Amino acid sequence: MIKFESLGYCPVRNVIGRLGDKWSILILTSLHVNGKLRFSEIQRSIGDISQRMLTVTLRSMEADGIIRREVHAEVPPRVEYELTLLGKSLFPHIKALVDWAQDNMEEIKTNREKQ
């Protein structure tokens, strides 16, 4: 039986807590598919994310070292985001989840309609 630590440091709770929100997987997928993107390009690729939520999510992923934020000294400043090596190493696992969701969405929708 697997046991997850409720007190102290639990890697599963810690990482899933950060990546399991509504937006992180969408942002990671967008950066993987499109490469380096500006803030507004990420926002457009996702569609319904608020500016505040995108900012908060990007900051937390940057703090974890999953994405890199690069500021170019221009007027106005140009800021771009891209996956780090750590973020790229995470993507095959995210892709498996994305593929599973796409493959099973019709069945899931059918099951939800039965409720």
mmCIF file of C-alpha atoms in Angstrom:
data_model
loop_
_atom_site.group_PDB
_atom_site.id
_atom_site.type_symbol
_atom_site.label_atom_id
_atom_site.label_comp_id
_atom_site.label_asym_id
_atom_site.label_seq_id
_atom_site.Cartn_x
_atom_site.Cartn_y
_atom_site.Cartn_z
ATOM 1 C CA MET A 1 0.000 0.000 0.000
ATOM 2 C CA ILE A 2 1.281 3.463 -0.864
ATOM 3 C CA LYS A 3 1.221 5.996 1.941
ATOM 4 C CA PHE A 4 1.244 9.744 1.406
ATOM 5 C CA GLU A 5 2.727 11.880 4.147
ATOM 6 C CA SER A 6 0.150 14.200 5.684
ATOM 7 C CA LEU A 7 2.691 16.009 7.834
ATOM 8 C CA GLY A 8 6.000 17.325 6.654
ATOM 9 C CA TYR A 9 7.308 17.010 3.140
ATOM 10 C CA CYS A 10 5.388 14.850 0.657
ATOM 11 C CA PRO A 11 6.667 15.160 -2.937
ATOM 12 C CA VAL A 12 3.394 13.906 -4.402
ATOM 13 C CA ARG A 13 1.221 16.413 -2.528
ATOM 14 C CA ASN A 14 3.728 19.182 -3.146
ATOM 15 C CA VAL A 15 4.125 18.752 -6.911
ATOM 16 C CA ILE A 16 0.536 17.764 -7.700
ATOM 17 C CA GLY A 17 -0.683 20.693 -5.633
ATOM 18 C CA ARG A 18 1.241 23.064 -7.897
ATOM 19 C CA LEU A 19 0.528 21.381 -11.233
ATOM 20 C CA GLY A 20 -2.962 20.099 -10.527
ATOM 21 C CA ASP A 21 -4.698 23.441 -10.815
ATOM 22 C CA LYS A 22 -6.944 24.419 -13.696
ATOM 23 C CA TRP A 23 -4.311 26.262 -15.752
ATOM 24 C CA SER A 24 -0.821 24.791 -15.317
ATOM 25 C CA ILE A 25 -1.225 21.881 -17.728
ATOM 26 C CA LEU A 26 -2.722 24.172 -20.372
ATOM 27 C CA ILE A 27 0.177 26.622 -20.032
ATOM 28 C CA LEU A 28 2.770 23.826 -20.142
ATOM 29 C CA THR A 29 1.136 22.321 -23.224
ATOM 30 C CA SER A 30 0.970 25.691 -24.974
ATOM 31 C CA LEU A 31 4.650 26.377 -24.306
ATOM 32 C CA HIS A 32 5.604 22.884 -25.449
ATOM 33 C CA VAL A 33 3.638 23.080 -28.699
ATOM 34 C CA ASN A 34 4.383 26.724 -29.532
ATOM 35 C CA GLY A 35 7.840 27.200 -28.028
ATOM 36 C CA LYS A 36 8.853 30.547 -26.563
ATOM 37 C CA LEU A 37 5.807 32.816 -26.087
ATOM 38 C CA ARG A 38 4.998 36.254 -24.798
ATOM 39 C CA PHE A 39 2.456 36.722 -22.005
ATOM 40 C CA SER A 40 -0.315 37.844 -24.368
ATOM 41 C CA GLU A 41 0.357 34.908 -26.696
ATOM 42 C CA ILE A 42 -0.022 32.439 -23.836
ATOM 43 C CA GLN A 43 -3.227 34.172 -22.783
ATOM 44 C CA ARG A 44 -4.615 34.006 -26.338
ATOM 45 C CA SER A 45 -3.671 30.346 -26.710
ATOM 46 C CA ILE A 46 -5.663 29.440 -23.597
ATOM 47 C CA GLY A 47 -8.543 31.813 -24.176
ATOM 48 C CA ASP A 48 -10.423 32.099 -20.911
ATOM 49 C CA ILE A 49 -7.648 32.660 -18.356
ATOM 50 C CA SER A 50 -7.605 36.011 -16.585
ATOM 51 C CA GLN A 51 -4.494 38.171 -16.623
ATOM 52 C CA ARG A 52 -4.151 37.801 -12.850
ATOM 53 C CA MET A 53 -4.460 34.008 -12.881
ATOM 54 C CA LEU A 54 -1.964 33.709 -15.726
ATOM 55 C CA THR A 55 0.484 35.901 -13.804
ATOM 56 C CA VAL A 56 0.093 33.876 -10.598
ATOM 57 C CA THR A 57 0.461 30.548 -12.407
ATOM 58 C CA LEU A 58 3.495 31.658 -14.429
ATOM 59 C CA ARG A 59 5.192 32.942 -11.266
ATOM 60 C CA SER A 60 4.682 29.676 -9.404
ATOM 61 C CA MET A 61 5.975 27.617 -12.338
ATOM 62 C CA GLU A 62 8.956 29.955 -12.660
ATOM 63 C CA ALA A 63 9.667 29.583 -8.920
ATOM 64 C CA ASP A 64 9.637 25.791 -9.361
ATOM 65 C CA GLY A 65 12.057 26.043 -12.288
ATOM 66 C CA ILE A 66 9.599 24.582 -14.797
ATOM 67 C CA ILE A 67 9.498 27.678 -16.991
ATOM 68 C CA ARG A 68 11.985 30.455 -17.676
ATOM 69 C CA ARG A 69 11.020 34.120 -17.912
ATOM 70 C CA GLU A 70 13.268 36.247 -20.098
ATOM 71 C CA VAL A 71 13.039 40.033 -20.122
ATOM 72 C CA HIS A 72 14.490 41.783 -23.161
ATOM 73 C CA ALA A 73 15.761 45.337 -22.660
ATOM 74 C CA GLU A 74 13.548 47.046 -25.208
ATOM 75 C CA VAL A 75 10.987 49.808 -25.072
ATOM 76 C CA PRO A 76 8.435 48.596 -24.226
ATOM 77 C CA PRO A 77 10.067 45.627 -22.485
ATOM 78 C CA ARG A 78 9.498 42.292 -24.199
ATOM 79 C CA VAL A 79 9.000 39.342 -21.852
ATOM 80 C CA GLU A 80 9.033 35.771 -23.118
ATOM 81 C CA TYR A 81 8.373 32.456 -21.406
ATOM 82 C CA GLU A 82 9.659 29.013 -22.312
ATOM 83 C CA LEU A 83 10.007 25.570 -20.785
ATOM 84 C CA THR A 84 13.238 24.807 -18.938
ATOM 85 C CA LEU A 85 14.938 21.415 -19.160
ATOM 86 C CA LEU A 86 12.979 20.461 -16.046
ATOM 87 C CA GLY A 87 9.735 21.530 -17.724
ATOM 88 C CA LYS A 88 10.633 19.625 -20.883
ATOM 89 C CA SER A 89 11.319 16.498 -18.813
ATOM 90 C CA LEU A 90 7.839 16.839 -17.286
ATOM 91 C CA PHE A 91 6.054 17.154 -20.606
ATOM 92 C CA PRO A 92 5.968 13.462 -21.653
ATOM 93 C CA HIS A 93 3.986 12.783 -18.477
ATOM 94 C CA ILE A 94 1.661 15.717 -19.151
ATOM 95 C CA LYS A 95 1.249 14.551 -22.762
ATOM 96 C CA ALA A 96 0.131 11.122 -21.553
ATOM 97 C CA LEU A 97 -2.582 12.796 -19.459
ATOM 98 C CA VAL A 98 -3.593 15.117 -22.324
ATOM 99 C CA ASP A 99 -3.781 12.165 -24.741
ATOM 100 C CA TRP A 100 -5.819 10.162 -22.246
ATOM 101 C CA ALA A 101 -8.249 13.069 -21.786
ATOM 102 C CA GLN A 102 -8.688 13.464 -25.549
ATOM 103 C CA ASP A 103 -9.120 9.707 -26.091
ATOM 104 C CA ASN A 104 -11.708 9.353 -23.338
ATOM 105 C CA MET A 105 -13.644 12.634 -23.384
ATOM 106 C CA GLU A 106 -16.664 11.258 -25.240
ATOM 107 C CA GLU A 107 -17.094 8.430 -22.750
ATOM 108 C CA ILE A 108 -16.622 10.819 -19.844
ATOM 109 C CA LYS A 109 -19.237 13.218 -21.282
ATOM 110 C CA THR A 110 -21.656 10.321 -21.713
ATOM 111 C CA ASN A 111 -21.088 9.206 -18.126
ATOM 112 C CA ARG A 112 -21.604 12.742 -16.831
ATOM 113 C CA GLU A 113 -24.885 13.054 -18.690
ATOM 114 C CA LYS A 114 -26.144 9.914 -16.909
ATOM 115 C CA GLN A 115 -25.740 11.613 -13.519
#
